[in-house]
Amino acid sequence: MMKVILLYSIFEINTPAYVFHFSPVEFESILNETSSDEEEFRSPNIPMTQSSATAQKQSSNVSSAMQFGNFSNRDEIILAMIWSNNQLGAAYFNFLTSELFVMDDTYDDGVNFHITKTLYKQCQPRYVITFSGTSDAFLTTIEALVMSETSSELNRSADTSSVGPTQVSLRVMRKKEHSFDRCYHRVRSLKLESEPANANDVERHVFLQGLLNFKSSVMIHTLGLLLIHIDQHWSNITLNKDPAARPSFVSLTSVTLRDIVMINDDTYEALNIVHTRHHPSLFKCGDAASKKQSESLFILLNRCQSSPGMLFLWKTLQHPTRNIEILNERFEVVEFCLNPNNQSIVENLTLCLKQVYRLTNVTLNRHLAQQAKFSDWVRLHKTISSIIYIADICEEHRKKVKLFHKIVDTITKEVRYIKYFIEYIVDFSAKKSENDFIVRANVDSHLDKLHHVRGTLPKTLTQMAEKDMIEHLPSWVTTCRMVYIPNIGYLLALTQRNPSPADNENFQNLELKFVSKDTRYFKSPGAKELDDSIGDIMLRITKRESYIILKLVKYINKHAASIFNAIQLCAELDTLLAFSVVAREYNYVKPNMVERQIIAVEQGRHPLQEFLTTFVPNDTYSGDGKSLIKVLTGPNASGKSTYLRQIALIVFMAHVGCYVPAKSATIGIMTHILTQITSIESIALNTSMFMQDLRQINSSLNASTSNSLVILDEFGNGTSEVSGLSLLAAVLNNFVQRGIHCPHVFVATHMHRIMNMLPQNPIIKEQTFEFVINDDCSVAHLYRITTGHTTCSFAHAAARMAGLDEDVVKRAEEVYEKFKVGELPPRLPQAAKQDMPVRIIERLLDSEEFNMEELKSLVIQVTDSLFAGSK
């Protein structure tokens, strides 16, 4: 009896997975955009004898994109800056999203470089580029920024073991090799993916002129420097070894710093707004909610549902704006979310936002190189589906909320096609392993035929083995099998022969390939026919699936800009939803933002302190007919510092589009929030606290405008009372002399004589905090601000509250009372007893005769006195 044994070797191939749900006509329109090797995929008779590993290598070579390791949530920015004739030109490139940004020539003083520092803070670059020959002060400023950023990254890395430090690289290019003419011509040749198709040079130049201000010569020079650097170092920047890899530029956007409220790092630290250890790259979504909300304003406000939302919140807190239109758009969203009638809409948006993941060109290029895992495709599908669902929810209310209108407009027909194509192609339900990619049936007719061939292969192999055995094997061969071996092809295997022939026996029309154990493998006519007609069926299926993958990913890449934009808008929506949650929980109100010199806050509260204890709200009024300078005195621990920070935080929150902790608030648009608040970090800065205070005061005097907020807390305490008092008076007099151009100034001080050194002017107002002196001379703080001043700081009462030893406190009070009347305090009894031996020696030295008995008597008296005192 003839027995046929079949063996087919199937090797697993690491290919991504897919899903599709759309009209076959639309899908065929994509496939019809054939590539040069399409015929290879379509031909059913080409022998496929390459190994699967070779096929995978070939498919990975298709990618001409960036290939990175795992990135944190931080964007990858290359920032170029040039400072010339007090004009700063800047351009930067985000090579995760392939977006270009330029800033027109902007005045920046050659001493403090405030605009340069603000731009750097906004970009948080990975690479900084400039050229030699510029101002030494400008280069020194950039070097200091880079060093401080690298230091903060190292500290951040020390706080967590999961994220390594990200050092910032500064590159100073040769000016001679990057002349204006060369940079100008590079800008003229800039090719954007959004430019009109088939445009000639003249049309492209007109298109660029609509995006770039060529009159900003420093900016054009900087942009050319950036583009040339990217061209020359692209492979090193992206770690892509492919020499043919070229950067792509999706879009070009103009940015401006004129709308940003200027806040330096000292102020951020003093007001506890953000800390580097809380950066979104260091913890997952939701982790912030488990932290103590008083740690920072970022922790308090972070109720975001998505990683893009967390990043947008982080950047929003870093860049408060004075653009009223932007602020009102944000307030509009928060107000909509707080409306009880919209609660179901908010819940649906929240659920959708949880499925929005961060998508970059690196992610798409991983798909293009067929290195994406199944989870990558799941996240891509969830993200695109979620932004479409969000747009559908926003559609009904697009006329009420401008952000909703923007989100709806970003979801183009092509974005919806992408969702449908993914669902139509990828069979998510058929996932077998992390690297499986399975195309649905009935997607591609040729792929279906290949799967049919694979499905009927056992039957085909049986038929071919039977045919070979009948036509080419002697009758005494009763058992054979047809197998497939990569790189060799199909072979006929003979395992049992009866009777057993000689080892050197040859069969007609059979070519012996090799022997393994008791089995001989032959290339038979049937095997050759299978090589020609079927070949490596798994490789053919893989290549066909790879072809479908490439077509899909290229289509996604073509419309990636719309997807990125939609994700960014959804991230903003996520942040504003978080603002609404906090506003509802803590009873915040919408601030009225106006173009006037005014701060009017009724029953304001400190956002980071109010839920730690029973908080007493206070009013704040400055400008618009009220005084602009407030001098606050009061007992120690009465709440002066908390009140100052409260004012600054309320103003800050209003300028990021967040509701504020108050009963009502009207706030004028600010250009700066400046503080002088003593910090414990002066040691790290290699300077004294007083020198750090002076540096902050200098910044406040030079940078402040009539629409600035200046907070001074205990300035002058780091030096002698006379020196500190004179300096504080001089600073306040400088502000008084500005008249109507004086900023909003709030000063807390224990130098009660300060008002005697200031002119009588309605621009100045004295304020203090209410307190009550109890019968036991202790002080009860009421924490309510009122008009007036105090002449006592009640330091001794504060010392008792702090648990200082009562004997020490009483002695301090005794010394204080004597100093008040201009007398010296008496010495302590213990000190007087300790002086008796000195007086004995002085008496003996003054005596002409040395009387031993008198000495013994005095020593006994001293000993008895000291012994009695010790008891």
PDB file of N, CA, C and O in Angstrom, residues 354-403:
ATOM      1  N   LYS A 354      -9.011  59.586  26.199  1.00  0.00           N
ATOM      2  CA  LYS A 354      -8.181  58.542  26.804  1.00  0.00           C
ATOM      3  C   LYS A 354      -7.533  57.660  25.749  1.00  0.00           C
ATOM      4  O   LYS A 354      -6.528  56.996  26.029  1.00  0.00           O
ATOM      5  N   GLN A 355      -8.105  57.636  24.553  1.00  0.00           N
ATOM      6  CA  GLN A 355      -7.597  56.786  23.482  1.00  0.00           C
ATOM      7  C   GLN A 355      -6.733  57.552  22.484  1.00  0.00           C
ATOM      8  O   GLN A 355      -6.391  57.017  21.426  1.00  0.00           O
ATOM      9  N   VAL A 356      -6.384  58.795  22.793  1.00  0.00           N
ATOM     10  CA  VAL A 356      -5.534  59.591  21.901  1.00  0.00           C
ATOM     11  C   VAL A 356      -4.085  59.448  22.358  1.00  0.00           C
ATOM     12  O   VAL A 356      -3.745  59.813  23.483  1.00  0.00           O
ATOM     13  N   TYR A 357      -3.260  58.910  21.483  1.00  0.00           N
ATOM     14  CA  TYR A 357      -1.851  58.710  21.794  1.00  0.00           C
ATOM     15  C   TYR A 357      -1.002  59.703  21.008  1.00  0.00           C
ATOM     16  O   TYR A 357      -1.464  60.300  20.038  1.00  0.00           O
ATOM     17  N   ARG A 358       0.222  59.848  21.440  1.00  0.00           N
ATOM     18  CA  ARG A 358       1.132  60.774  20.765  1.00  0.00           C
ATOM     19  C   ARG A 358       1.622  60.137  19.466  1.00  0.00           C
ATOM     20  O   ARG A 358       2.164  59.028  19.470  1.00  0.00           O
ATOM     21  N   LEU A 359       1.425  60.816  18.372  1.00  0.00           N
ATOM     22  CA  LEU A 359       1.805  60.319  17.048  1.00  0.00           C
ATOM     23  C   LEU A 359       2.825  61.266  16.434  1.00  0.00           C
ATOM     24  O   LEU A 359       2.635  62.483  16.426  1.00  0.00           O
ATOM     25  N   THR A 360       3.927  60.724  15.953  1.00  0.00           N
ATOM     26  CA  THR A 360       4.976  61.532  15.333  1.00  0.00           C
ATOM     27  C   THR A 360       5.401  60.872  14.034  1.00  0.00           C
ATOM     28  O   THR A 360       4.996  59.751  13.705  1.00  0.00           O
ATOM     29  N   ASN A 361       6.251  61.567  13.298  1.00  0.00           N
ATOM     30  CA  ASN A 361       6.796  60.987  12.072  1.00  0.00           C
ATOM     31  C   ASN A 361       7.628  59.747  12.362  1.00  0.00           C
ATOM     32  O   ASN A 361       7.728  58.842  11.531  1.00  0.00           O
ATOM     33  N   VAL A 362       8.258  59.714  13.538  1.00  0.00           N
ATOM     34  CA  VAL A 362       9.037  58.537  13.898  1.00  0.00           C
ATOM     35  C   VAL A 362       8.129  57.315  13.981  1.00  0.00           C
ATOM     36  O   VAL A 362       8.467  56.222  13.516  1.00  0.00           O
ATOM     37  N   THR A 363       6.955  57.493  14.558  1.00  0.00           N
ATOM     38  CA  THR A 363       5.998  56.387  14.648  1.00  0.00           C
ATOM     39  C   THR A 363       5.586  55.916  13.264  1.00  0.00           C
ATOM     40  O   THR A 363       5.567  54.711  12.974  1.00  0.00           O
ATOM     41  N   LEU A 364       5.245  56.864  12.392  1.00  0.00           N
ATOM     42  CA  LEU A 364       4.827  56.495  11.040  1.00  0.00           C
ATOM     43  C   LEU A 364       5.962  55.834  10.265  1.00  0.00           C
ATOM     44  O   LEU A 364       5.736  54.900   9.498  1.00  0.00           O
ATOM     45  N   ASN A 365       7.175  56.310  10.465  1.00  0.00           N
ATOM     46  CA  ASN A 365       8.302  55.717   9.760  1.00  0.00           C
ATOM     47  C   ASN A 365       8.598  54.309  10.258  1.00  0.00           C
ATOM     48  O   ASN A 365       9.117  53.467   9.523  1.00  0.00           O
ATOM     49  N   ARG A 366       8.280  54.047  11.525  1.00  0.00           N
ATOM     50  CA  ARG A 366       8.414  52.690  12.031  1.00  0.00           C
ATOM     51  C   ARG A 366       7.437  51.754  11.310  1.00  0.00           C
ATOM     52  O   ARG A 366       7.738  50.604  11.030  1.00  0.00           O
ATOM     53  N   HIS A 367       6.244  52.273  11.002  1.00  0.00           N
ATOM     54  CA  HIS A 367       5.292  51.494  10.218  1.00  0.00           C
ATOM     55  C   HIS A 367       5.797  51.321   8.782  1.00  0.00           C
ATOM     56  O   HIS A 367       5.683  50.247   8.206  1.00  0.00           O
ATOM     57  N   LEU A 368       6.359  52.399   8.246  1.00  0.00           N
ATOM     58  CA  LEU A 368       6.836  52.349   6.867  1.00  0.00           C
ATOM     59  C   LEU A 368       7.963  51.338   6.720  1.00  0.00           C
ATOM     60  O   LEU A 368       8.069  50.649   5.702  1.00  0.00           O
ATOM     61  N   ALA A 369       8.816  51.232   7.721  1.00  0.00           N
ATOM     62  CA  ALA A 369       9.918  50.273   7.694  1.00  0.00           C
ATOM     63  C   ALA A 369       9.482  48.885   8.140  1.00  0.00           C
ATOM     64  O   ALA A 369      10.313  47.984   8.252  1.00  0.00           O
ATOM     65  N   GLN A 370       8.185  48.706   8.380  1.00  0.00           N
ATOM     66  CA  GLN A 370       7.626  47.431   8.816  1.00  0.00           C
ATOM     67  C   GLN A 370       8.293  46.948  10.097  1.00  0.00           C
ATOM     68  O   GLN A 370       8.554  45.761  10.289  1.00  0.00           O
ATOM     69  N   GLN A 371       8.573  47.900  10.974  1.00  0.00           N
ATOM     70  CA  GLN A 371       9.122  47.591  12.283  1.00  0.00           C
ATOM     71  C   GLN A 371       8.090  47.834  13.370  1.00  0.00           C
ATOM     72  O   GLN A 371       8.384  47.693  14.551  1.00  0.00           O
ATOM     73  N   ALA A 372       6.878  48.196  12.965  1.00  0.00           N
ATOM     74  CA  ALA A 372       5.830  48.476  13.939  1.00  0.00           C
ATOM     75  C   ALA A 372       5.300  47.185  14.530  1.00  0.00           C
ATOM     76  O   ALA A 372       5.138  46.180  13.836  1.00  0.00           O
ATOM     77  N   LYS A 373       5.017  47.231  15.820  1.00  0.00           N
ATOM     78  CA  LYS A 373       4.414  46.097  16.487  1.00  0.00           C
ATOM     79  C   LYS A 373       2.896  46.176  16.357  1.00  0.00           C
ATOM     80  O   LYS A 373       2.331  47.179  15.947  1.00  0.00           O
ATOM     81  N   PHE A 374       2.262  45.099  16.755  1.00  0.00           N
ATOM     82  CA  PHE A 374       0.808  45.074  16.705  1.00  0.00           C
ATOM     83  C   PHE A 374       0.227  46.189  17.562  1.00  0.00           C
ATOM     84  O   PHE A 374      -0.740  46.858  17.186  1.00  0.00           O
ATOM     85  N   SER A 375       0.852  46.438  18.727  1.00  0.00           N
ATOM     86  CA  SER A 375       0.363  47.492  19.621  1.00  0.00           C
ATOM     87  C   SER A 375       0.489  48.868  18.982  1.00  0.00           C
ATOM     88  O   SER A 375      -0.320  49.764  19.254  1.00  0.00           O
ATOM     89  N   ASP A 376       1.495  49.067  18.124  1.00  0.00           N
ATOM     90  CA  ASP A 376       1.638  50.348  17.429  1.00  0.00           C
ATOM     91  C   ASP A 376       0.447  50.593  16.506  1.00  0.00           C
ATOM     92  O   ASP A 376      -0.073  51.707  16.421  1.00  0.00           O
ATOM     93  N   TRP A 377       0.027  49.538  15.807  1.00  0.00           N
ATOM     94  CA  TRP A 377      -1.118  49.691  14.919  1.00  0.00           C
ATOM     95  C   TRP A 377      -2.409  49.905  15.702  1.00  0.00           C
ATOM     96  O   TRP A 377      -3.285  50.642  15.274  1.00  0.00           O
ATOM     97  N   VAL A 378      -2.511  49.238  16.835  1.00  0.00           N
ATOM     98  CA  VAL A 378      -3.698  49.436  17.679  1.00  0.00           C
ATOM     99  C   VAL A 378      -3.777  50.882  18.144  1.00  0.00           C
ATOM    100  O   VAL A 378      -4.831  51.528  18.091  1.00  0.00           O
ATOM    101  N   ARG A 379      -2.632  51.435  18.615  1.00  0.00           N
ATOM    102  CA  ARG A 379      -2.616  52.828  19.080  1.00  0.00           C
ATOM    103  C   ARG A 379      -2.899  53.797  17.943  1.00  0.00           C
ATOM    104  O   ARG A 379      -3.606  54.793  18.126  1.00  0.00           O
ATOM    105  N   LEU A 380      -2.330  53.508  16.753  1.00  0.00           N
ATOM    106  CA  LEU A 380      -2.582  54.370  15.598  1.00  0.00           C
ATOM    107  C   LEU A 380      -4.069  54.376  15.259  1.00  0.00           C
ATOM    108  O   LEU A 380      -4.667  55.444  15.035  1.00  0.00           O
ATOM    109  N   HIS A 381      -4.671  53.201  15.234  1.00  0.00           N
ATOM    110  CA  HIS A 381      -6.094  53.113  14.899  1.00  0.00           C
ATOM    111  C   HIS A 381      -6.950  53.788  15.963  1.00  0.00           C
ATOM    112  O   HIS A 381      -7.893  54.527  15.643  1.00  0.00           O
ATOM    113  N   LYS A 382      -6.619  53.556  17.233  1.00  0.00           N
ATOM    114  CA  LYS A 382      -7.394  54.177  18.306  1.00  0.00           C
ATOM    115  C   LYS A 382      -7.282  55.700  18.257  1.00  0.00           C
ATOM    116  O   LYS A 382      -8.269  56.414  18.473  1.00  0.00           O
ATOM    117  N   THR A 383      -6.081  56.188  17.973  1.00  0.00           N
ATOM    118  CA  THR A 383      -5.875  57.637  17.936  1.00  0.00           C
ATOM    119  C   THR A 383      -6.683  58.273  16.815  1.00  0.00           C
ATOM    120  O   THR A 383      -7.405  59.256  17.033  1.00  0.00           O
ATOM    121  N   ILE A 384      -6.565  57.724  15.615  1.00  0.00           N
ATOM    122  CA  ILE A 384      -7.292  58.303  14.481  1.00  0.00           C
ATOM    123  C   ILE A 384      -8.794  58.172  14.684  1.00  0.00           C
ATOM    124  O   ILE A 384      -9.559  59.106  14.415  1.00  0.00           O
ATOM    125  N   SER A 385      -9.233  57.019  15.184  1.00  0.00           N
ATOM    126  CA  SER A 385     -10.669  56.837  15.437  1.00  0.00           C
ATOM    127  C   SER A 385     -11.154  57.829  16.485  1.00  0.00           C
ATOM    128  O   SER A 385     -12.229  58.423  16.343  1.00  0.00           O
ATOM    129  N   SER A 386     -10.360  58.035  17.526  1.00  0.00           N
ATOM    130  CA  SER A 386     -10.782  58.914  18.623  1.00  0.00           C
ATOM    131  C   SER A 386     -10.887  60.362  18.187  1.00  0.00           C
ATOM    132  O   SER A 386     -11.837  61.059  18.553  1.00  0.00           O
ATOM    133  N   ILE A 387      -9.916  60.836  17.386  1.00  0.00           N
ATOM    134  CA  ILE A 387      -9.997  62.240  16.964  1.00  0.00           C
ATOM    135  C   ILE A 387     -11.180  62.444  16.023  1.00  0.00           C
ATOM    136  O   ILE A 387     -11.783  63.522  15.998  1.00  0.00           O
ATOM    137  N   ILE A 388     -11.529  61.403  15.268  1.00  0.00           N
ATOM    138  CA  ILE A 388     -12.725  61.506  14.415  1.00  0.00           C
ATOM    139  C   ILE A 388     -13.986  61.526  15.267  1.00  0.00           C
ATOM    140  O   ILE A 388     -14.904  62.328  15.029  1.00  0.00           O
ATOM    141  N   TYR A 389     -14.039  60.661  16.284  1.00  0.00           N
ATOM    142  CA  TYR A 389     -15.196  60.664  17.176  1.00  0.00           C
ATOM    143  C   TYR A 389     -15.319  62.001  17.903  1.00  0.00           C
ATOM    144  O   TYR A 389     -16.421  62.530  18.085  1.00  0.00           O
ATOM    145  N   ILE A 390     -14.182  62.555  18.332  1.00  0.00           N
ATOM    146  CA  ILE A 390     -14.204  63.853  19.008  1.00  0.00           C
ATOM    147  C   ILE A 390     -14.749  64.928  18.072  1.00  0.00           C
ATOM    148  O   ILE A 390     -15.557  65.777  18.467  1.00  0.00           O
ATOM    149  N   ALA A 391     -14.295  64.888  16.815  1.00  0.00           N
ATOM    150  CA  ALA A 391     -14.797  65.862  15.837  1.00  0.00           C
ATOM    151  C   ALA A 391     -16.295  65.696  15.617  1.00  0.00           C
ATOM    152  O   ALA A 391     -17.029  66.691  15.486  1.00  0.00           O
ATOM    153  N   ASP A 392     -16.762  64.457  15.591  1.00  0.00           N
ATOM    154  CA  ASP A 392     -18.196  64.225  15.409  1.00  0.00           C
ATOM    155  C   ASP A 392     -18.993  64.763  16.596  1.00  0.00           C
ATOM    156  O   ASP A 392     -20.091  65.309  16.426  1.00  0.00           O
ATOM    157  N   ILE A 393     -18.449  64.619  17.800  1.00  0.00           N
ATOM    158  CA  ILE A 393     -19.120  65.165  18.981  1.00  0.00           C
ATOM    159  C   ILE A 393     -19.146  66.684  18.931  1.00  0.00           C
ATOM    160  O   ILE A 393     -20.140  67.328  19.294  1.00  0.00           O
ATOM    161  N   CYS A 394     -18.024  67.275  18.463  1.00  0.00           N
ATOM    162  CA  CYS A 394     -17.913  68.740  18.415  1.00  0.00           C
ATOM    163  C   CYS A 394     -18.752  69.354  17.292  1.00  0.00           C
ATOM    164  O   CYS A 394     -19.038  70.556  17.331  1.00  0.00           O
ATOM    165  N   GLU A 395     -19.110  68.542  16.304  1.00  0.00           N
ATOM    166  CA  GLU A 395     -19.809  69.057  15.131  1.00  0.00           C
ATOM    167  C   GLU A 395     -21.072  69.813  15.502  1.00  0.00           C
ATOM    168  O   GLU A 395     -21.354  70.896  14.978  1.00  0.00           O
ATOM    169  N   GLU A 396     -21.850  69.292  16.432  1.00  0.00           N
ATOM    170  CA  GLU A 396     -23.126  69.901  16.789  1.00  0.00           C
ATOM    171  C   GLU A 396     -22.952  71.256  17.463  1.00  0.00           C
ATOM    172  O   GLU A 396     -23.845  72.114  17.386  1.00  0.00           O
ATOM    173  N   HIS A 397     -21.799  71.484  18.107  1.00  0.00           N
ATOM    174  CA  HIS A 397     -21.599  72.714  18.876  1.00  0.00           C
ATOM    175  C   HIS A 397     -20.463  73.558  18.310  1.00  0.00           C
ATOM    176  O   HIS A 397     -19.904  74.396  19.017  1.00  0.00           O
ATOM    177  N   ARG A 398     -20.140  73.362  17.054  1.00  0.00           N
ATOM    178  CA  ARG A 398     -19.010  74.078  16.469  1.00  0.00           C
ATOM    179  C   ARG A 398     -19.254  75.576  16.398  1.00  0.00           C
ATOM    180  O   ARG A 398     -18.302  76.358  16.409  1.00  0.00           O
ATOM    181  N   LYS A 399     -20.501  76.016  16.322  1.00  0.00           N
ATOM    182  CA  LYS A 399     -20.795  77.439  16.260  1.00  0.00           C
ATOM    183  C   LYS A 399     -20.703  78.109  17.625  1.00  0.00           C
ATOM    184  O   LYS A 399     -20.547  79.323  17.705  1.00  0.00           O
ATOM    185  N   LYS A 400     -20.779  77.336  18.690  1.00  0.00           N
ATOM    186  CA  LYS A 400     -20.724  77.882  20.038  1.00  0.00           C
ATOM    187  C   LYS A 400     -19.289  78.012  20.548  1.00  0.00           C
ATOM    188  O   LYS A 400     -18.974  78.933  21.295  1.00  0.00           O
ATOM    189  N   VAL A 401     -18.453  77.055  20.156  1.00  0.00           N
ATOM    190  CA  VAL A 401     -17.085  76.998  20.682  1.00  0.00           C
ATOM    191  C   VAL A 401     -16.110  76.968  19.513  1.00  0.00           C
ATOM    192  O   VAL A 401     -16.174  76.074  18.651  1.00  0.00           O
ATOM    193  N   LYS A 402     -15.196  77.956  19.469  1.00  0.00           N
ATOM    194  CA  LYS A 402     -14.268  78.065  18.342  1.00  0.00           C
ATOM    195  C   LYS A 402     -13.326  76.875  18.260  1.00  0.00           C
ATOM    196  O   LYS A 402     -12.969  76.425  17.168  1.00  0.00           O
ATOM    197  N   LEU A 403     -12.903  76.354  19.416  1.00  0.00           N
ATOM    198  CA  LEU A 403     -12.006  75.201  19.396  1.00  0.00           C
ATOM    199  C   LEU A 403     -12.696  73.999  18.765  1.00  0.00           C
ATOM    200  O   LEU A 403     -12.073  73.246  18.011  1.00  0.00           O
TER     201      LEU A 403
END
